[in-house]
Amino acid sequence: MKKTILVFISLIMIFPMLIVLLLSMFSYYRFPLILPQHFTNTFWKTAVVENPLFVSSLANSIVLATCNGICSTVVGIMTARALVRHEFMGKRVVRMFFTLPLFIPAMALFLGVHSVMIRLQLMNHCSGIILAHMLISVPYGINIFISFFQGINRDMEDVGKTLGCTPITLFSRIVLPLIMPGIYLSFSISFLISFTEYFSTFLIGGGNIITFSTMMYPYVHNGDLGNGAVLGIIFISINVGIFYLTEYLSRKKLKIDSYLFE
Amino acid sequence: MKIDLQNITKQYGETMILDGVSIQVKQGRLLSILGYSGAGKTTILKIISGLVKQDEGRVMINGIDISGCPVEKRNIGYVFQSPLLFPHMTVEENIRFGLEIKKWDSARTQARIAQLLELLQIEGLEKRMPSMISGGQQQRVAIARALAPEPEILLMDEPFSSLDPTLRYEMGELIKEIQEKCKLTIVFVTHDRNESLALSHEIAILIDGKIAQIDNPKNIYYRPVNKAVARFMGSCNFIPGKIEAGTFYSSIGALKTDEEDGDKTLFIRPEQIRIDAEGKGFIIKSCKSIGKEVIYTIGTENLNLTVETLGYEIFFVGQQVGLLFPQDGLYFMTGA
């Protein structure tokens, strides 16, 4: 019974992707046809090979997403560490401030960010886009690392100190290995957020910086289903690829199950 | 003097945890600090190790004030209440960790690890992860890890409190053996008085943030400085009375003594009193058997005494008995 439901749910999720795949390979697929007709590779040719923006936009996206992944993870680690290990004035306010972007509608948030970026002269700059993306991804990073740091017994760090660790060796030899799964997780989430973000990239990039999602949008928007489907397939594959890569890496690192939270 | 704490004071917010604590430990001795939970025992260890900074007072090691020295430079071993092994390292890597930090060469490191594995009887576990060994073994590894960089001082914070009684006894013996072999100076914190009586050369009793008494186990047990220390070390009897011309007069009768005259309180442990079935003057008011011994409450109209005897119950409630007190070595506290 449980299995049937699972299979059913997966089918519901996979079915639309299947249609996208069919749309990218056949030129004629209309109602009431059940199976599409006229197999063709023209869509793949025009959307990938002959598309002048394909390589540059994909490269832009990957660079921006990687930068966002690294920055959000670093900021997440530092903020979470401060929130868990130290007492300071306005701790709750800081925590709330960092979760706020999760509740405010993206449209309202980025209109505000837009005017700030103009003043900071970061419009049409990659750094502006990364900062905007970080607004959405940092809260995830912080919350991931808060739970990781809470899982590390403070006394374990004290053990390290009594064995002669300086704060730097303590972090690199004890803390870092223990939060490694969190780093993979936070990096992949931030990467995917940046990679899939359309609105803020478009707004802050001002049309000068074309990423994969901004490049793809006009195709879908204009009803160019064939080419849109090709780009969609590539988009999905990259996302799924990143997801499974991090899953694999964190599994490999985490040889022992659940050693945290002992 | 190996460790010399001078007038240590520590306050957390409004609460005074340590109030002018002074403790001396000689080279190669084992001192245990006894006190109720939350008395500040752990804080003393953390101050010696440098993990916590004292508000006032000095920490001297080998006659040098190390109050300003950071934790990582002190080379003091610390064993915590729980093993706290690094979960991402094998047993061997855990023990090796401190040596790597101190940059020992590999031949010396290997030799030291082999020596510790043998000393703590954990050979064969080197390649296991901490989650795959038992609690007792984990604590042994933790001790090996703390001992690895050859510290001269080892601090232990209730290291066996999570182990079952038999294992606890075994570990106590092991610690004693290691202490003698390595000529270590150990400060051992516990709230288990039997453990500390069995292990220590000296015991310090910490009550309300102050050291109430610091002495050898025998004196702590039989000659406590005040009633609080006496009660902390186990059940006891206080008999108020008066000494006049070499005789102690009280409600239990007259006892010979060579103490000075004045109002005194006789302190006596329950197992020092013997019951005389032939005698008279006392009535058995209650009795309770706890396995190897029987605890009687015996008394007169205005005085109740606790008496412990080995074996099973041979007296019954309401029976008239006499009590035999030791003739010498009686200990009196000043005042009523």
Coordinates of C-alpha atoms in Angstrom, one line a residue:
Chain A
M1 CA 0.0 0.0 0.0
K2 CA 2.7 2.4 1.1
K3 CA 4.7 1.4 -2.0
T4 CA 1.8 2.1 -4.3
I5 CA 1.3 5.5 -2.9
L6 CA 5.0 6.3 -3.3
V7 CA 5.0 5.1 -6.9
F8 CA 1.9 7.1 -7.6
I9 CA 3.4 10.3 -6.2
S10 CA 6.7 9.8 -8.1
L11 CA 4.6 9.3 -11.3
I12 CA 2.8 12.6 -10.7
M13 CA 6.1 14.3 -10.3
I14 CA 7.9 12.6 -13.2
F15 CA 5.0 12.8 -15.7
P16 CA 5.3 16.6 -16.4
M17 CA 9.1 16.2 -16.9
L18 CA 8.4 13.4 -19.3
I19 CA 6.2 15.7 -21.3
V20 CA 8.9 18.3 -21.3
L21 CA 11.3 15.7 -22.6
L22 CA 8.9 14.7 -25.4
L23 CA 8.4 18.3 -26.3
S24 CA 12.1 18.8 -26.8
M25 CA 12.4 15.9 -29.2
F26 CA 9.2 16.0 -31.3
S27 CA 8.0 18.9 -33.4
Y28 CA 4.3 18.0 -33.5
Y29 CA 2.5 17.2 -30.2
R30 CA -1.1 18.6 -30.0
F31 CA -4.4 17.5 -28.6
P32 CA -5.9 14.8 -29.2
L33 CA -2.6 13.0 -30.0
I34 CA -1.5 10.6 -27.3
L35 CA 2.0 10.1 -28.7
P36 CA 3.9 13.0 -30.4
Q37 CA 4.9 12.9 -34.0
H38 CA 7.9 14.1 -36.2
F39 CA 11.1 13.3 -34.2
T40 CA 13.5 16.2 -34.6
N41 CA 16.8 17.5 -33.2
T42 CA 16.3 21.1 -34.4
F43 CA 15.3 22.3 -30.9
W44 CA 18.5 21.0 -29.3
K45 CA 20.4 22.5 -32.2
T46 CA 18.9 26.0 -31.9
A47 CA 18.7 26.2 -28.2
V48 CA 22.1 24.8 -27.4
V49 CA 24.5 24.8 -30.4
E50 CA 23.3 27.8 -32.3
N51 CA 22.3 29.8 -29.2
P52 CA 25.0 32.6 -28.8
L53 CA 24.1 33.1 -25.2
F54 CA 24.1 29.4 -24.1
V55 CA 27.7 29.0 -22.9
S56 CA 28.1 32.5 -21.5
S57 CA 24.8 32.5 -19.6
L58 CA 25.5 29.0 -18.2
A59 CA 29.0 30.1 -17.1
N60 CA 27.6 33.2 -15.5
S61 CA 25.1 31.2 -13.6
I62 CA 27.6 28.7 -12.4
V63 CA 30.0 31.4 -11.3
L64 CA 27.3 33.4 -9.5
A65 CA 25.8 30.3 -7.9
T66 CA 29.2 29.1 -6.7
C67 CA 30.1 32.5 -5.2
N68 CA 26.7 32.6 -3.5
G69 CA 27.2 29.1 -2.2
I70 CA 30.6 29.9 -0.7
C71 CA 29.6 33.4 0.7
S72 CA 26.3 32.2 2.2
T73 CA 28.0 29.2 3.8
V74 CA 30.8 31.3 5.3
V75 CA 28.4 33.9 6.6
G76 CA 26.1 31.1 7.8
I77 CA 28.9 29.4 9.8
M78 CA 30.1 32.6 11.4
T79 CA 26.6 33.9 12.3
A80 CA 25.4 30.6 13.6
R81 CA 28.5 30.1 15.7
A82 CA 28.1 33.5 17.3
L83 CA 24.4 32.9 17.9
V84 CA 25.0 29.5 19.5
R85 CA 28.3 30.1 21.4
H86 CA 28.2 33.7 22.5
E87 CA 25.9 35.9 24.5
F88 CA 25.5 39.4 23.2
M89 CA 23.1 42.3 23.2
G90 CA 20.3 42.0 20.7
K91 CA 20.9 38.3 19.9
R92 CA 17.2 37.7 19.3
V93 CA 16.9 40.7 17.0
V94 CA 19.9 39.5 15.0
R95 CA 18.3 36.0 14.7
M96 CA 15.0 37.5 13.6
F97 CA 16.6 39.9 11.2
F98 CA 18.3 37.0 9.3
T99 CA 15.1 35.0 9.1
L100 CA 13.0 38.0 7.9
P101 CA 13.8 37.6 4.2
L102 CA 12.0 34.2 4.4
F103 CA 8.7 35.9 5.3
I104 CA 8.8 39.0 3.2
P105 CA 7.5 38.5 -0.4
A106 CA 10.4 38.5 -2.9
M107 CA 8.8 41.3 -4.9
A108 CA 8.7 43.7 -2.0
L109 CA 12.1 42.6 -0.7
F110 CA 13.9 43.1 -4.0
L111 CA 12.3 46.5 -4.8
G112 CA 13.8 47.7 -1.6
V113 CA 17.1 46.0 -2.4
H114 CA 17.0 47.6 -5.8
S115 CA 17.0 51.1 -4.5
V116 CA 19.7 50.3 -2.0
M117 CA 21.9 48.8 -4.8
I118 CA 21.4 52.0 -6.9
R119 CA 22.7 54.0 -4.0
L120 CA 25.6 51.6 -3.4
Q121 CA 26.3 51.7 -7.1
L122 CA 26.2 47.9 -7.3
M123 CA 23.6 47.9 -10.1
N124 CA 24.6 45.8 -13.1
H125 CA 27.3 44.3 -11.1
C126 CA 27.9 40.6 -10.2
S127 CA 28.6 41.5 -6.6
G128 CA 25.1 43.2 -6.4
I129 CA 23.5 40.1 -7.7
I130 CA 25.4 37.9 -5.2
L131 CA 24.4 40.1 -2.3
A132 CA 20.8 40.0 -3.4
H133 CA 20.9 36.2 -3.7
M134 CA 22.6 35.9 -0.3
L135 CA 19.6 37.7 1.3
I136 CA 17.5 34.6 0.4
S137 CA 20.1 31.9 1.0
V138 CA 21.9 33.1 4.2
P139 CA 18.9 32.4 6.4
Y140 CA 18.9 28.8 5.3
G141 CA 22.7 28.6 6.0
I142 CA 22.3 30.1 9.4
N143 CA 19.6 27.7 10.4
I144 CA 21.5 24.7 9.2
F145 CA 24.6 25.6 11.1
I146 CA 22.7 26.5 14.3
S147 CA 21.5 23.0 14.6
F148 CA 25.0 21.6 13.8
F149 CA 26.7 23.8 16.4
Q150 CA 24.0 22.9 19.0
G151 CA 24.9 19.3 18.3
I152 CA 28.5 19.8 19.1
N153 CA 29.2 19.5 22.8
R154 CA 30.9 22.6 24.1
D155 CA 33.1 20.5 26.3
M156 CA 34.4 18.7 23.3
E157 CA 36.0 21.9 22.1
D158 CA 37.4 22.4 25.7
V159 CA 39.0 18.9 25.4
G160 CA 40.7 20.2 22.2
K161 CA 42.0 23.2 24.0
T162 CA 43.4 21.2 26.9
L163 CA 45.2 19.1 24.3
G164 CA 47.0 22.2 23.0
C165 CA 44.7 23.4 20.2
T166 CA 44.8 27.1 19.3
P167 CA 41.4 28.5 18.2
I168 CA 42.5 27.9 14.5
T169 CA 43.5 24.3 14.9
L170 CA 40.5 23.7 17.0
F171 CA 38.3 24.9 14.2
S172 CA 40.1 23.1 11.4
R173 CA 40.7 19.8 13.2
I174 CA 37.5 19.4 15.3
V175 CA 34.7 21.8 14.4
L176 CA 35.1 21.7 10.6
P177 CA 35.0 17.9 10.2
L178 CA 31.9 17.8 12.4
I179 CA 30.0 20.4 10.4
M180 CA 31.1 19.2 7.0
P181 CA 27.7 17.6 6.1
G182 CA 26.2 21.0 7.0
I183 CA 28.6 22.7 4.6
Y184 CA 27.6 20.5 1.7
L185 CA 24.0 21.1 2.5
S186 CA 24.2 24.8 2.9
F187 CA 26.4 25.1 -0.2
S188 CA 24.0 23.1 -2.4
I189 CA 20.9 25.0 -1.2
S190 CA 22.6 28.4 -1.7
F191 CA 23.8 27.2 -5.1
L192 CA 20.4 26.1 -6.2
I193 CA 18.7 29.3 -4.9
S194 CA 21.1 31.4 -6.9
F195 CA 20.9 29.2 -10.0
T196 CA 17.1 29.2 -10.1
E197 CA 16.6 32.9 -9.1
Y198 CA 15.1 34.9 -12.0
F199 CA 13.5 38.1 -10.6
S200 CA 16.3 39.6 -8.5
T201 CA 19.0 38.6 -11.1
F202 CA 17.0 40.4 -13.8
L203 CA 16.3 43.4 -11.6
I204 CA 19.8 44.0 -10.2
G205 CA 21.6 42.7 -13.3
G206 CA 19.6 45.2 -15.3
G207 CA 19.7 42.9 -18.3
N208 CA 23.4 43.2 -18.6
I209 CA 24.3 40.1 -16.8
I210 CA 22.5 37.2 -18.4
T211 CA 22.2 34.0 -16.4
F212 CA 20.8 30.7 -17.4
S213 CA 17.4 31.4 -16.0
T214 CA 17.1 35.0 -17.4
M215 CA 18.3 33.6 -20.8
M216 CA 15.6 30.9 -20.7
Y217 CA 12.7 33.1 -19.6
P218 CA 11.9 34.7 -23.0
Y219 CA 11.7 31.3 -24.7
V220 CA 9.1 30.0 -22.2
H221 CA 7.4 33.4 -22.1
N222 CA 7.0 33.6 -25.9
G223 CA 5.5 30.1 -26.1
D224 CA 8.5 28.7 -27.9
L225 CA 7.8 25.3 -26.3
G226 CA 10.4 23.2 -28.1
N227 CA 13.4 25.4 -27.3
G228 CA 12.1 26.1 -23.8
A229 CA 11.7 22.4 -23.2
V230 CA 15.4 21.8 -24.2
L231 CA 16.6 24.5 -21.8
G232 CA 14.2 23.2 -19.1
I233 CA 15.7 19.7 -19.3
I234 CA 19.2 21.0 -18.9
F235 CA 18.1 23.2 -16.0
I236 CA 16.5 20.3 -14.2
S237 CA 19.4 18.0 -14.8
I238 CA 21.9 20.5 -13.3
N239 CA 19.7 21.0 -10.2
V240 CA 19.2 17.2 -9.7
G241 CA 22.9 16.7 -10.4
I242 CA 24.0 19.2 -7.7
F243 CA 21.5 17.7 -5.3
Y244 CA 22.7 14.2 -5.7
L245 CA 26.4 15.2 -5.7
T246 CA 26.1 16.8 -2.3
E247 CA 24.0 13.9 -1.0
Y248 CA 26.8 11.6 -2.1
L249 CA 29.6 13.7 -0.6
S250 CA 27.9 14.1 2.8
R251 CA 27.2 10.4 2.9
K252 CA 30.8 9.6 2.1
K253 CA 32.1 11.9 4.8
L254 CA 29.5 10.7 7.3
K255 CA 30.7 7.1 7.6
I256 CA 29.2 6.7 11.0
D257 CA 25.5 7.4 11.3
S258 CA 24.3 10.2 13.5
Y259 CA 27.4 10.8 15.6
L260 CA 26.2 14.2 16.3
F261 CA 23.6 14.9 18.9
E262 CA 24.9 12.1 21.2
Chain B
M1 CA 54.4 22.4 45.9
K2 CA 53.0 21.2 42.5
I3 CA 49.7 23.0 42.4
D4 CA 49.1 25.9 44.7
L5 CA 45.8 27.7 44.4
Q6 CA 45.8 30.9 46.4
N7 CA 42.6 32.6 47.5
I8 CA 40.6 31.8 44.3
T9 CA 37.4 33.7 43.9
K10 CA 34.8 33.2 41.2
Q11 CA 31.4 34.7 40.7
Y12 CA 28.8 33.9 38.1
G13 CA 26.5 36.9 37.9
E14 CA 25.3 37.4 41.5
T15 CA 26.1 33.9 42.7
M16 CA 29.4 33.4 44.5
I17 CA 30.7 30.0 43.3
L18 CA 34.2 30.0 44.9
D19 CA 35.0 32.2 47.9
G20 CA 38.7 32.4 48.7
V21 CA 39.6 28.8 47.9
S22 CA 43.2 27.8 48.7
I23 CA 44.4 24.3 47.8
Q24 CA 47.9 22.8 47.7
V25 CA 48.8 19.6 46.1
K26 CA 52.2 18.0 46.4
Q27 CA 54.1 16.4 43.5
G28 CA 52.9 12.9 42.8
R29 CA 49.8 13.0 45.1
L30 CA 46.2 12.5 44.4
L31 CA 43.9 15.0 45.8
S32 CA 40.1 14.7 45.5
I33 CA 37.7 17.5 45.8
L34 CA 34.4 16.4 47.4
G35 CA 31.3 18.4 47.5
Y36 CA 27.6 18.5 46.7
S37 CA 26.5 18.9 43.0
G38 CA 26.8 22.5 42.0
A39 CA 29.3 23.3 44.8
G40 CA 31.8 24.6 42.3
K41 CA 34.1 21.5 42.1
T42 CA 34.2 21.6 38.3
T43 CA 34.9 25.3 38.4
I44 CA 38.1 24.7 40.4
L45 CA 39.3 22.2 37.8
K46 CA 38.5 24.6 35.0
I47 CA 40.4 27.4 36.7
I48 CA 43.5 25.1 37.1
S49 CA 43.3 24.1 33.5
G50 CA 42.7 27.7 32.3
L51 CA 39.3 27.0 30.7
V52 CA 37.7 29.5 33.1
K53 CA 39.4 32.6 34.5
Q54 CA 39.2 33.3 38.2
D55 CA 38.0 36.7 39.4
E56 CA 40.7 36.9 42.1
G57 CA 43.5 34.8 43.4
R58 CA 46.5 33.1 41.8
V59 CA 47.1 29.7 40.2
M60 CA 50.7 28.6 40.8
I61 CA 52.2 25.5 39.2
N62 CA 55.7 24.6 40.3
G63 CA 55.9 28.0 42.0
I64 CA 55.2 30.0 38.9
D65 CA 52.0 32.0 38.5
I66 CA 50.3 30.8 35.4
S67 CA 47.1 32.8 35.7
G68 CA 47.9 34.6 32.5
C69 CA 48.9 31.5 30.5
P70 CA 46.3 30.3 27.9
V71 CA 44.8 26.8 28.2
E72 CA 46.7 25.4 25.2
K73 CA 50.1 26.2 26.6
R74 CA 49.6 24.8 30.1
N75 CA 50.0 21.0 29.3
I76 CA 47.5 19.9 31.9
G77 CA 45.5 16.8 31.1
Y78 CA 41.8 17.0 31.6
V79 CA 39.3 14.1 31.7
F80 CA 35.7 15.2 31.6
Q81 CA 32.7 13.6 33.1
S82 CA 31.7 12.1 29.7
P83 CA 34.4 10.7 27.4
L84 CA 33.8 13.3 24.7
L85 CA 35.9 11.4 22.2
F86 CA 36.1 13.1 18.8
P87 CA 33.5 11.1 16.9
H88 CA 35.1 11.5 13.5
M89 CA 38.4 9.9 14.6
T90 CA 39.3 6.3 15.4
V91 CA 40.5 5.4 18.9
E92 CA 44.1 5.7 17.8
E93 CA 43.5 9.0 16.1
N94 CA 41.9 10.3 19.2
I95 CA 44.9 9.4 21.3
R96 CA 47.3 10.7 18.6
F97 CA 45.5 14.0 18.4
G98 CA 47.3 15.8 21.2
L99 CA 50.7 14.5 20.0
E100 CA 50.0 15.8 16.5
I101 CA 49.1 19.2 17.9
K102 CA 52.4 19.2 19.9
K103 CA 54.2 18.0 16.8
W104 CA 55.9 14.9 18.2
D105 CA 57.9 12.9 15.7
S106 CA 56.3 9.7 14.4
A107 CA 58.5 7.2 16.1
R108 CA 58.0 8.7 19.5
T109 CA 54.3 9.1 18.8
Q110 CA 53.9 5.4 17.9
A111 CA 55.8 4.3 21.0
R112 CA 53.7 6.5 23.2
I113 CA 50.4 5.3 21.7
A114 CA 51.5 1.6 22.2
Q115 CA 52.5 2.4 25.7
L116 CA 49.1 4.0 26.5
L117 CA 47.1 1.3 24.9
E118 CA 48.8 -1.2 27.1
L119 CA 48.6 0.9 30.2
L120 CA 44.9 1.4 29.9
Q121 CA 44.3 -2.1 28.6
I122 CA 42.6 -1.1 25.4
E123 CA 44.8 -2.9 22.9
G124 CA 42.9 -4.1 19.8
L125 CA 40.5 -1.2 19.8
E126 CA 42.8 1.2 17.9
K127 CA 40.9 1.0 14.6
R128 CA 37.4 1.3 16.1
M129 CA 35.3 4.4 16.0
P130 CA 34.2 5.8 19.4
S131 CA 30.6 4.8 18.7
M132 CA 31.6 1.2 18.4
I133 CA 33.1 0.7 21.9
S134 CA 31.5 0.5 25.3
G135 CA 31.2 3.4 27.8
G136 CA 34.0 2.0 30.0
Q137 CA 36.3 1.6 27.0
Q138 CA 35.4 5.2 25.9
Q139 CA 36.4 6.6 29.2
R140 CA 39.7 4.6 29.1
V141 CA 40.4 6.1 25.7
A142 CA 39.6 9.6 27.0
I143 CA 42.1 9.0 29.8
A144 CA 44.7 7.8 27.3
R145 CA 44.1 10.8 25.1
A146 CA 44.6 13.2 28.1
L147 CA 47.7 11.3 29.2
A148 CA 49.3 11.2 25.7
P149 CA 51.2 14.5 25.7
E150 CA 52.8 13.5 29.1
P151 CA 51.2 16.1 31.3
E152 CA 52.6 16.4 34.8
I153 CA 49.1 17.2 36.1
L154 CA 45.9 15.3 35.4
L155 CA 42.5 16.8 36.3
M156 CA 39.6 14.4 36.4
D157 CA 36.0 15.6 36.7
E158 CA 33.8 12.8 38.0
P159 CA 35.2 10.5 35.3
F160 CA 33.4 7.4 36.4
S161 CA 30.0 8.7 37.3
S162 CA 28.4 7.2 34.3
L163 CA 29.8 3.8 34.8
D164 CA 28.2 0.9 36.8
P165 CA 29.6 0.2 40.3
T166 CA 31.9 -2.8 39.4
L167 CA 33.4 -1.0 36.5
R168 CA 33.8 2.1 38.6
Y169 CA 35.8 0.2 41.2
E170 CA 38.0 -1.3 38.5
M171 CA 38.7 2.1 37.0
G172 CA 39.5 3.6 40.4
E173 CA 42.1 0.9 40.8
L174 CA 43.5 1.5 37.4
I175 CA 43.8 5.2 38.1
K176 CA 45.7 4.5 41.3
E177 CA 48.0 2.2 39.4
I178 CA 48.7 4.7 36.7
Q179 CA 49.2 7.5 39.2
E180 CA 51.9 5.5 41.0
K181 CA 53.5 4.3 37.8
C182 CA 53.7 7.7 36.1
K183 CA 54.3 9.8 39.3
L184 CA 51.3 11.9 38.2
T185 CA 49.8 14.7 40.2
I186 CA 46.1 14.2 40.1
V187 CA 43.2 16.4 41.1
F188 CA 40.0 14.3 41.1
V189 CA 36.5 15.7 41.5
T190 CA 33.7 13.5 42.8
H191 CA 30.6 13.5 44.9
D192 CA 31.1 9.8 45.8
R193 CA 32.7 9.8 49.2
N194 CA 33.7 6.1 49.1
E195 CA 35.5 6.6 45.8
S196 CA 37.4 9.5 47.2
L197 CA 38.2 7.7 50.5
A198 CA 39.6 4.8 48.5
L199 CA 41.7 6.7 46.0
S200 CA 43.0 9.8 47.5
H201 CA 46.1 10.9 49.5
E202 CA 44.3 14.0 50.5
I203 CA 40.6 15.1 50.4
A204 CA 39.4 18.6 50.2
I205 CA 35.8 19.2 51.2
L206 CA 34.1 22.0 49.4
I207 CA 31.0 23.4 51.1
D208 CA 29.3 26.7 50.1
G209 CA 32.2 27.8 47.9
K210 CA 34.7 27.4 50.7
I211 CA 37.2 24.6 51.6
A212 CA 35.8 23.3 54.8
Q213 CA 38.6 20.9 55.4
I214 CA 41.6 19.5 53.6
D215 CA 43.3 16.5 55.2
N216 CA 44.1 12.8 54.7
P217 CA 41.1 10.4 54.3
K218 CA 41.4 9.0 57.8
N219 CA 41.2 12.4 59.5
I220 CA 38.4 13.6 57.2
Y221 CA 36.4 10.6 58.2
Y222 CA 37.1 10.3 61.9
R223 CA 38.1 13.8 62.8
P224 CA 36.0 16.3 60.8
V225 CA 36.4 19.9 61.7
N226 CA 32.7 20.6 61.9
K227 CA 29.3 19.0 61.7
A228 CA 28.8 19.8 58.0
V229 CA 31.9 17.9 57.0
A230 CA 31.0 15.0 59.4
R231 CA 27.6 14.7 57.9
F232 CA 28.9 14.9 54.3
M233 CA 31.2 11.9 54.9
G234 CA 28.4 9.7 56.2
S235 CA 25.9 9.1 59.0
C236 CA 27.2 10.1 62.4
N237 CA 26.3 10.8 66.1
F238 CA 26.8 14.0 68.0
I239 CA 26.6 13.7 71.8
P240 CA 26.7 17.0 73.7
G241 CA 28.3 17.0 77.1
K242 CA 30.9 18.5 79.3
I243 CA 34.5 17.5 80.2
E244 CA 35.6 18.0 83.8
A245 CA 38.9 16.7 85.1
G246 CA 39.5 14.1 82.5
T247 CA 36.0 12.7 82.3
F248 CA 33.3 13.4 79.7
Y249 CA 29.8 13.6 81.3
S250 CA 26.8 13.3 79.1
S251 CA 23.4 11.5 78.8
I252 CA 25.2 8.3 77.8
G253 CA 27.2 8.3 81.0
A254 CA 30.8 9.1 81.8
L255 CA 33.8 8.4 79.6
K256 CA 37.4 8.8 80.3
T257 CA 39.4 11.3 78.2
D258 CA 42.5 13.4 78.3
E259 CA 40.9 16.4 76.5
E260 CA 40.8 19.8 78.0
D261 CA 37.8 20.9 80.2
G262 CA 34.8 22.7 78.8
D263 CA 31.6 22.2 76.9
K264 CA 32.3 19.6 74.1
T265 CA 30.4 17.5 71.6
L266 CA 31.5 13.9 71.2
F267 CA 31.6 12.9 67.6
I268 CA 31.3 9.2 66.8
R269 CA 30.6 7.1 63.7
P270 CA 27.8 4.5 63.9
E271 CA 30.2 1.6 63.3
Q272 CA 32.5 2.6 66.2
I273 CA 29.7 1.8 68.8
R274 CA 29.1 -1.8 69.8
I275 CA 25.9 -3.2 71.2
D276 CA 26.0 -5.1 74.4
A277 CA 23.1 -7.6 74.7
E278 CA 23.8 -8.0 78.5
G279 CA 23.8 -4.3 79.2
K280 CA 21.0 -1.9 80.1
G281 CA 20.1 1.7 79.8
F282 CA 19.3 2.0 76.1
I283 CA 16.3 0.9 74.1
I284 CA 16.3 -0.2 70.4
K285 CA 13.9 2.1 68.7
S286 CA 14.1 0.9 65.1
C287 CA 16.2 -1.3 62.9
K288 CA 16.7 -1.5 59.2
S289 CA 18.6 -4.1 57.3
I290 CA 20.5 -3.0 54.2
G291 CA 22.2 -6.2 53.1
K292 CA 25.6 -6.6 54.7
E293 CA 24.8 -4.4 57.7
V294 CA 22.0 -3.4 60.0
I295 CA 21.3 0.2 61.0
Y296 CA 19.8 0.5 64.5
T297 CA 18.4 3.6 66.1
I298 CA 19.1 3.2 69.8
G299 CA 18.5 5.8 72.5
T300 CA 17.4 7.1 75.8
E301 CA 14.4 9.5 76.4
N302 CA 16.2 12.5 75.0
L303 CA 18.9 11.1 72.8
N304 CA 18.9 9.0 69.7
L305 CA 22.1 7.3 68.4
T306 CA 22.7 5.5 65.1
V307 CA 24.6 2.3 65.4
E308 CA 25.6 0.0 62.6
T309 CA 26.5 -3.7 62.9
L310 CA 27.6 -6.2 60.3
G311 CA 25.5 -9.2 59.5
Y312 CA 21.8 -9.8 60.1
E313 CA 19.4 -8.5 62.8
I314 CA 20.0 -10.0 66.2
F315 CA 18.3 -7.4 68.3
F316 CA 14.6 -6.5 68.2
V317 CA 12.7 -3.2 68.6
G318 CA 12.0 -2.5 72.2
Q319 CA 14.8 -4.6 73.6
Q320 CA 16.9 -3.2 76.4
V321 CA 20.6 -3.1 75.5
G322 CA 23.9 -1.5 76.6
L323 CA 26.3 0.4 74.4
L324 CA 30.1 0.0 74.4
F325 CA 32.1 3.0 73.3
P326 CA 35.8 2.9 72.3
Q327 CA 38.0 3.7 75.3
D328 CA 40.5 5.8 73.5
G329 CA 40.8 7.9 70.3
L330 CA 37.5 9.7 71.1
Y331 CA 37.1 12.8 69.1
F332 CA 35.5 15.9 70.6
M333 CA 34.3 19.0 68.8
T334 CA 34.3 22.3 70.7
G335 CA 31.0 23.7 71.9
A336 CA 27.7 22.0 72.6

